[in-house]
Amino acid sequence: MKKIAQATGLLLLTLILPFANADEAAVKQALGKSMPTAKIESIKPSEIKGVYEVVLGSSIYYVSEDGKYLLQGRLVDLANRTDLTEQKLGVTRKAALEKIGVDNMIVFKPKIGKYKVSIFTDIDCGYCRKLHSEIDQYMAEGITIQYLFFPRAGKGSDSYNKAVSVWCAKDRNAALTAAKKDQGLEKKTCANPIDKHMQLAAEFDVKGTPMIVTENGNIYPGYLPAKELVQALQAETAAK
C-alpha cells in the first residue's frame, strides 16, 4: 500500500507541475508583450489560488494565471492581520540596497555600531537637514547611517547638482554636512551613483524625504529623532 501511495503521489506531482509551469509561462509571456522593458525578478504562485506574485525590480504585483489582469496593491492575511506584501517587499528592498552596495553610499559610522539604516535624502529638504544636524545623536545611539540621494526636484535641478558635487568632493561626508548647512560647495562633476539612487527611490515608491530603510527592509517615511529610531530598531530586532 505504501508503494502504491508513493507512486500515486509521484503521478499527481508529474501531472500538476506542467500546469504550474504553463501558468507561469503564460504570465511571463503576457507581461513580456504588455511590459517589454520590465525586469522580471521572479514569478510564483501567490497565497490566492489562480493569482501569481510577480516581482518587478523592487516592486511586487499580482497577475491572473492567464496573464490578462494585473493587480497593484497589498495582499493582507485577514485572519492574522498581516500585510503579506509588505513582508515580501522588505526582502526585495534589502536585496536592492545590497545590490547598490555600501561603496555607492555616503556612510556615517559610530564608534560602536549597533544598528544600520539607509536613508534617502535631499540636500535642500528641511527635515533632511534637521535629521543630519542631529547626526551626533544617531552616532551616540550606535546607528550607522548610509545616505542615498533623492533630489525631489529631479535630474538637472539645483538639488541634483549639489548631490553630484557632494559625491565628487574629496571628503564626501564633510561636503554633505556643509551642503546641508548651506555653506559653500565647490561645483564638481564625476562618475556618480545619483541616477541609480533615484531609480531605486522610484522602485521603493519614495514620496518624500527623508525616508529611512532598516536592515530588514522596513521603511519609516519622514524624520525620526535618534531616540525614537533606536526604539523602532530595537522592536524590529526583538520581533525577529
PDB file of N, CA and C in Angstrom, residues 15-31 40 42-56 59-73 75 85 88:
ATOM      1  N   LEU A  15       1.669  15.294 -12.968  1.00  0.00           N
ATOM      2  CA  LEU A  15       0.553  15.912 -13.684  1.00  0.00           C
ATOM      3  C   LEU A  15       0.403  17.393 -13.352  1.00  0.00           C
ATOM      4  N   ILE A  16       0.661  17.749 -12.100  1.00  0.00           N
ATOM      5  CA  ILE A  16       0.447  19.122 -11.640  1.00  0.00           C
ATOM      6  C   ILE A  16       1.542  20.070 -12.122  1.00  0.00           C
ATOM      7  N   LEU A  17       2.797  19.637 -12.037  1.00  0.00           N
ATOM      8  CA  LEU A  17       3.923  20.527 -12.357  1.00  0.00           C
ATOM      9  C   LEU A  17       3.856  21.142 -13.749  1.00  0.00           C
ATOM     10  N   PRO A  18       3.541  20.390 -14.798  1.00  0.00           N
ATOM     11  CA  PRO A  18       3.468  21.012 -16.122  1.00  0.00           C
ATOM     12  C   PRO A  18       2.455  22.143 -16.184  1.00  0.00           C
ATOM     13  N   PHE A  19       1.296  21.974 -15.484  1.00  0.00           N
ATOM     14  CA  PHE A  19       0.279  23.026 -15.487  1.00  0.00           C
ATOM     15  C   PHE A  19       0.787  24.263 -14.763  1.00  0.00           C
ATOM     16  N   ALA A  20       1.485  24.062 -13.641  1.00  0.00           N
ATOM     17  CA  ALA A  20       2.032  25.198 -12.896  1.00  0.00           C
ATOM     18  C   ALA A  20       3.033  25.953 -13.750  1.00  0.00           C
ATOM     19  N   ASN A  21       3.906  25.195 -14.417  1.00  0.00           N
ATOM     20  CA  ASN A  21       4.908  25.828 -15.278  1.00  0.00           C
ATOM     21  C   ASN A  21       4.251  26.533 -16.454  1.00  0.00           C
ATOM     22  N   ALA A  22       3.156  25.929 -16.962  1.00  0.00           N
ATOM     23  CA  ALA A  22       2.439  26.535 -18.087  1.00  0.00           C
ATOM     24  C   ALA A  22       1.836  27.868 -17.674  1.00  0.00           C
ATOM     25  N   ASP A  23       1.277  27.935 -16.452  1.00  0.00           N
ATOM     26  CA  ASP A  23       0.694  29.175 -15.954  1.00  0.00           C
ATOM     27  C   ASP A  23       1.768  30.258 -15.794  1.00  0.00           C
ATOM     28  N   GLU A  24       2.894  29.871 -15.259  1.00  0.00           N
ATOM     29  CA  GLU A  24       3.999  30.821 -15.097  1.00  0.00           C
ATOM     30  C   GLU A  24       4.467  31.327 -16.456  1.00  0.00           C
ATOM     31  N   ALA A  25       4.522  30.425 -17.408  1.00  0.00           N
ATOM     32  CA  ALA A  25       4.943  30.799 -18.759  1.00  0.00           C
ATOM     33  C   ALA A  25       3.950  31.768 -19.386  1.00  0.00           C
ATOM     34  N   ALA A  26       2.656  31.521 -19.144  1.00  0.00           N
ATOM     35  CA  ALA A  26       1.614  32.407 -19.687  1.00  0.00           C
ATOM     36  C   ALA A  26       1.727  33.802 -19.093  1.00  0.00           C
ATOM     37  N   VAL A  27       1.973  33.856 -17.807  1.00  0.00           N
ATOM     38  CA  VAL A  27       2.137  35.153 -17.128  1.00  0.00           C
ATOM     39  C   VAL A  27       3.351  35.883 -17.677  1.00  0.00           C
ATOM     40  N   LYS A  28       4.457  35.161 -17.811  1.00  0.00           N
ATOM     41  CA  LYS A  28       5.684  35.767 -18.310  1.00  0.00           C
ATOM     42  C   LYS A  28       5.515  36.271 -19.743  1.00  0.00           C
ATOM     43  N   GLN A  29       4.843  35.472 -20.573  1.00  0.00           N
ATOM     44  CA  GLN A  29       4.623  35.852 -21.970  1.00  0.00           C
ATOM     45  C   GLN A  29       3.736  37.090 -22.066  1.00  0.00           C
ATOM     46  N   ALA A  30       2.668  37.125 -21.265  1.00  0.00           N
ATOM     47  CA  ALA A  30       1.748  38.253 -21.288  1.00  0.00           C
ATOM     48  C   ALA A  30       2.437  39.535 -20.829  1.00  0.00           C
ATOM     49  N   LEU A  31       3.233  39.433 -19.768  1.00  0.00           N
ATOM     50  CA  LEU A  31       3.957  40.602 -19.262  1.00  0.00           C
ATOM     51  C   LEU A  31       4.993  41.075 -20.272  1.00  0.00           C
ATOM     52  N   ILE A  40      11.742  41.292 -14.917  1.00  0.00           N
ATOM     53  CA  ILE A  40      11.047  40.340 -14.055  1.00  0.00           C
ATOM     54  C   ILE A  40      12.070  39.575 -13.212  1.00  0.00           C
ATOM     55  N   SER A  42      11.080  37.531 -10.504  1.00  0.00           N
ATOM     56  CA  SER A  42      10.536  36.206 -10.203  1.00  0.00           C
ATOM     57  C   SER A  42       9.031  36.168 -10.449  1.00  0.00           C
ATOM     58  N   ILE A  43       8.536  34.968 -10.740  1.00  0.00           N
ATOM     59  CA  ILE A  43       7.102  34.714 -10.884  1.00  0.00           C
ATOM     60  C   ILE A  43       6.805  33.432 -10.116  1.00  0.00           C
ATOM     61  N   LYS A  44       5.858  33.516  -9.178  1.00  0.00           N
ATOM     62  CA  LYS A  44       5.497  32.328  -8.416  1.00  0.00           C
ATOM     63  C   LYS A  44       4.063  32.448  -7.904  1.00  0.00           C
ATOM     64  N   PRO A  45       3.421  31.319  -7.602  1.00  0.00           N
ATOM     65  CA  PRO A  45       2.042  31.367  -7.118  1.00  0.00           C
ATOM     66  C   PRO A  45       1.937  32.188  -5.831  1.00  0.00           C
ATOM     67  N   SER A  46       0.907  33.001  -5.731  1.00  0.00           N
ATOM     68  CA  SER A  46       0.675  33.771  -4.508  1.00  0.00           C
ATOM     69  C   SER A  46      -0.178  32.945  -3.552  1.00  0.00           C
ATOM     70  N   GLU A  47      -0.553  33.543  -2.435  1.00  0.00           N
ATOM     71  CA  GLU A  47      -1.408  32.863  -1.470  1.00  0.00           C
ATOM     72  C   GLU A  47      -2.845  32.704  -1.969  1.00  0.00           C
ATOM     73  N   ILE A  48      -3.190  33.421  -3.056  1.00  0.00           N
ATOM     74  CA  ILE A  48      -4.531  33.334  -3.634  1.00  0.00           C
ATOM     75  C   ILE A  48      -4.503  32.404  -4.849  1.00  0.00           C
ATOM     76  N   LYS A  49      -5.391  31.426  -4.862  1.00  0.00           N
ATOM     77  CA  LYS A  49      -5.438  30.475  -5.976  1.00  0.00           C
ATOM     78  C   LYS A  49      -5.731  31.189  -7.294  1.00  0.00           C
ATOM     79  N   GLY A  50      -4.943  30.870  -8.307  1.00  0.00           N
ATOM     80  CA  GLY A  50      -5.152  31.460  -9.625  1.00  0.00           C
ATOM     81  C   GLY A  50      -4.506  32.814  -9.812  1.00  0.00           C
ATOM     82  N   VAL A  51      -3.762  33.280  -8.801  1.00  0.00           N
ATOM     83  CA  VAL A  51      -3.090  34.587  -8.892  1.00  0.00           C
ATOM     84  C   VAL A  51      -1.602  34.391  -8.619  1.00  0.00           C
ATOM     85  N   TYR A  52      -0.777  34.975  -9.495  1.00  0.00           N
ATOM     86  CA  TYR A  52       0.669  34.849  -9.357  1.00  0.00           C
ATOM     87  C   TYR A  52       1.295  36.120  -8.793  1.00  0.00           C
ATOM     88  N   GLU A  53       2.312  35.927  -7.968  1.00  0.00           N
ATOM     89  CA  GLU A  53       3.089  37.044  -7.418  1.00  0.00           C
ATOM     90  C   GLU A  53       4.268  37.303  -8.353  1.00  0.00           C
ATOM     91  N   VAL A  54       4.366  38.528  -8.841  1.00  0.00           N
ATOM     92  CA  VAL A  54       5.426  38.884  -9.778  1.00  0.00           C
ATOM     93  C   VAL A  54       6.275  40.003  -9.175  1.00  0.00           C
ATOM     94  N   VAL A  55       7.574  39.770  -9.104  1.00  0.00           N
ATOM     95  CA  VAL A  55       8.499  40.783  -8.606  1.00  0.00           C
ATOM     96  C   VAL A  55       9.140  41.471  -9.804  1.00  0.00           C
ATOM     97  N   LEU A  56       8.868  42.763  -9.935  1.00  0.00           N
ATOM     98  CA  LEU A  56       9.469  43.581 -10.991  1.00  0.00           C
ATOM     99  C   LEU A  56      10.387  44.597 -10.325  1.00  0.00           C
ATOM    100  N   SER A  59       9.542  45.993  -6.817  1.00  0.00           N
ATOM    101  CA  SER A  59       8.105  46.107  -6.604  1.00  0.00           C
ATOM    102  C   SER A  59       7.434  44.759  -6.782  1.00  0.00           C
ATOM    103  N   ILE A  60       6.270  44.598  -6.134  1.00  0.00           N
ATOM    104  CA  ILE A  60       5.524  43.348  -6.220  1.00  0.00           C
ATOM    105  C   ILE A  60       4.142  43.617  -6.807  1.00  0.00           C
ATOM    106  N   TYR A  61       3.759  42.796  -7.782  1.00  0.00           N
ATOM    107  CA  TYR A  61       2.447  42.886  -8.403  1.00  0.00           C
ATOM    108  C   TYR A  61       1.800  41.503  -8.375  1.00  0.00           C
ATOM    109  N   TYR A  62       0.505  41.482  -8.632  1.00  0.00           N
ATOM    110  CA  TYR A  62      -0.222  40.216  -8.681  1.00  0.00           C
ATOM    111  C   TYR A  62      -0.902  40.104 -10.043  1.00  0.00           C
ATOM    112  N   VAL A  63      -0.724  38.953 -10.687  1.00  0.00           N
ATOM    113  CA  VAL A  63      -1.203  38.752 -12.051  1.00  0.00           C
ATOM    114  C   VAL A  63      -2.044  37.483 -12.123  1.00  0.00           C
ATOM    115  N   SER A  64      -3.167  37.552 -12.855  1.00  0.00           N
ATOM    116  CA  SER A  64      -4.017  36.371 -13.034  1.00  0.00           C
ATOM    117  C   SER A  64      -3.257  35.302 -13.804  1.00  0.00           C
ATOM    118  N   GLU A  65      -3.644  34.048 -13.602  1.00  0.00           N
ATOM    119  CA  GLU A  65      -2.880  32.946 -14.182  1.00  0.00           C
ATOM    120  C   GLU A  65      -2.892  32.923 -15.707  1.00  0.00           C
ATOM    121  N   ASP A  66      -3.870  33.616 -16.312  1.00  0.00           N
ATOM    122  CA  ASP A  66      -3.876  33.693 -17.776  1.00  0.00           C
ATOM    123  C   ASP A  66      -3.110  34.913 -18.279  1.00  0.00           C
ATOM    124  N   GLY A  67      -2.589  35.700 -17.346  1.00  0.00           N
ATOM    125  CA  GLY A  67      -1.783  36.867 -17.719  1.00  0.00           C
ATOM    126  C   GLY A  67      -2.572  38.054 -18.223  1.00  0.00           C
ATOM    127  N   LYS A  68      -3.901  38.038 -18.061  1.00  0.00           N
ATOM    128  CA  LYS A  68      -4.732  39.127 -18.592  1.00  0.00           C
ATOM    129  C   LYS A  68      -4.874  40.307 -17.631  1.00  0.00           C
ATOM    130  N   TYR A  69      -4.813  40.017 -16.338  1.00  0.00           N
ATOM    131  CA  TYR A  69      -5.096  41.062 -15.354  1.00  0.00           C
ATOM    132  C   TYR A  69      -3.958  41.228 -14.363  1.00  0.00           C
ATOM    133  N   LEU A  70      -3.638  42.487 -14.075  1.00  0.00           N
ATOM    134  CA  LEU A  70      -2.586  42.808 -13.124  1.00  0.00           C
ATOM    135  C   LEU A  70      -3.172  43.632 -11.982  1.00  0.00           C
ATOM    136  N   LEU A  71      -2.848  43.239 -10.763  1.00  0.00           N
ATOM    137  CA  LEU A  71      -3.307  43.948  -9.575  1.00  0.00           C
ATOM    138  C   LEU A  71      -2.130  44.614  -8.890  1.00  0.00           C
ATOM    139  N   GLN A  72      -2.304  45.857  -8.513  1.00  0.00           N
ATOM    140  CA  GLN A  72      -1.269  46.574  -7.777  1.00  0.00           C
ATOM    141  C   GLN A  72      -1.854  46.964  -6.423  1.00  0.00           C
ATOM    142  N   GLY A  73      -1.294  46.431  -5.368  1.00  0.00           N
ATOM    143  CA  GLY A  73      -1.830  46.732  -4.045  1.00  0.00           C
ATOM    144  C   GLY A  73      -1.267  45.788  -3.008  1.00  0.00           C
ATOM    145  N   LEU A  75      -1.586  42.569  -0.312  1.00  0.00           N
ATOM    146  CA  LEU A  75      -2.243  41.309  -0.015  1.00  0.00           C
ATOM    147  C   LEU A  75      -2.181  41.130   1.498  1.00  0.00           C
ATOM    148  N   THR A  85       2.293  41.424   1.612  1.00  0.00           N
ATOM    149  CA  THR A  85       3.056  42.134   0.591  1.00  0.00           C
ATOM    150  C   THR A  85       4.211  42.904   1.219  1.00  0.00           C
ATOM    151  N   LYS A  88       7.172  40.751   2.130  1.00  0.00           N
ATOM    152  CA  LYS A  88       7.996  40.362   0.988  1.00  0.00           C
ATOM    153  C   LYS A  88       8.732  41.561   0.387  1.00  0.00           C
TER     154      LYS A  88
END
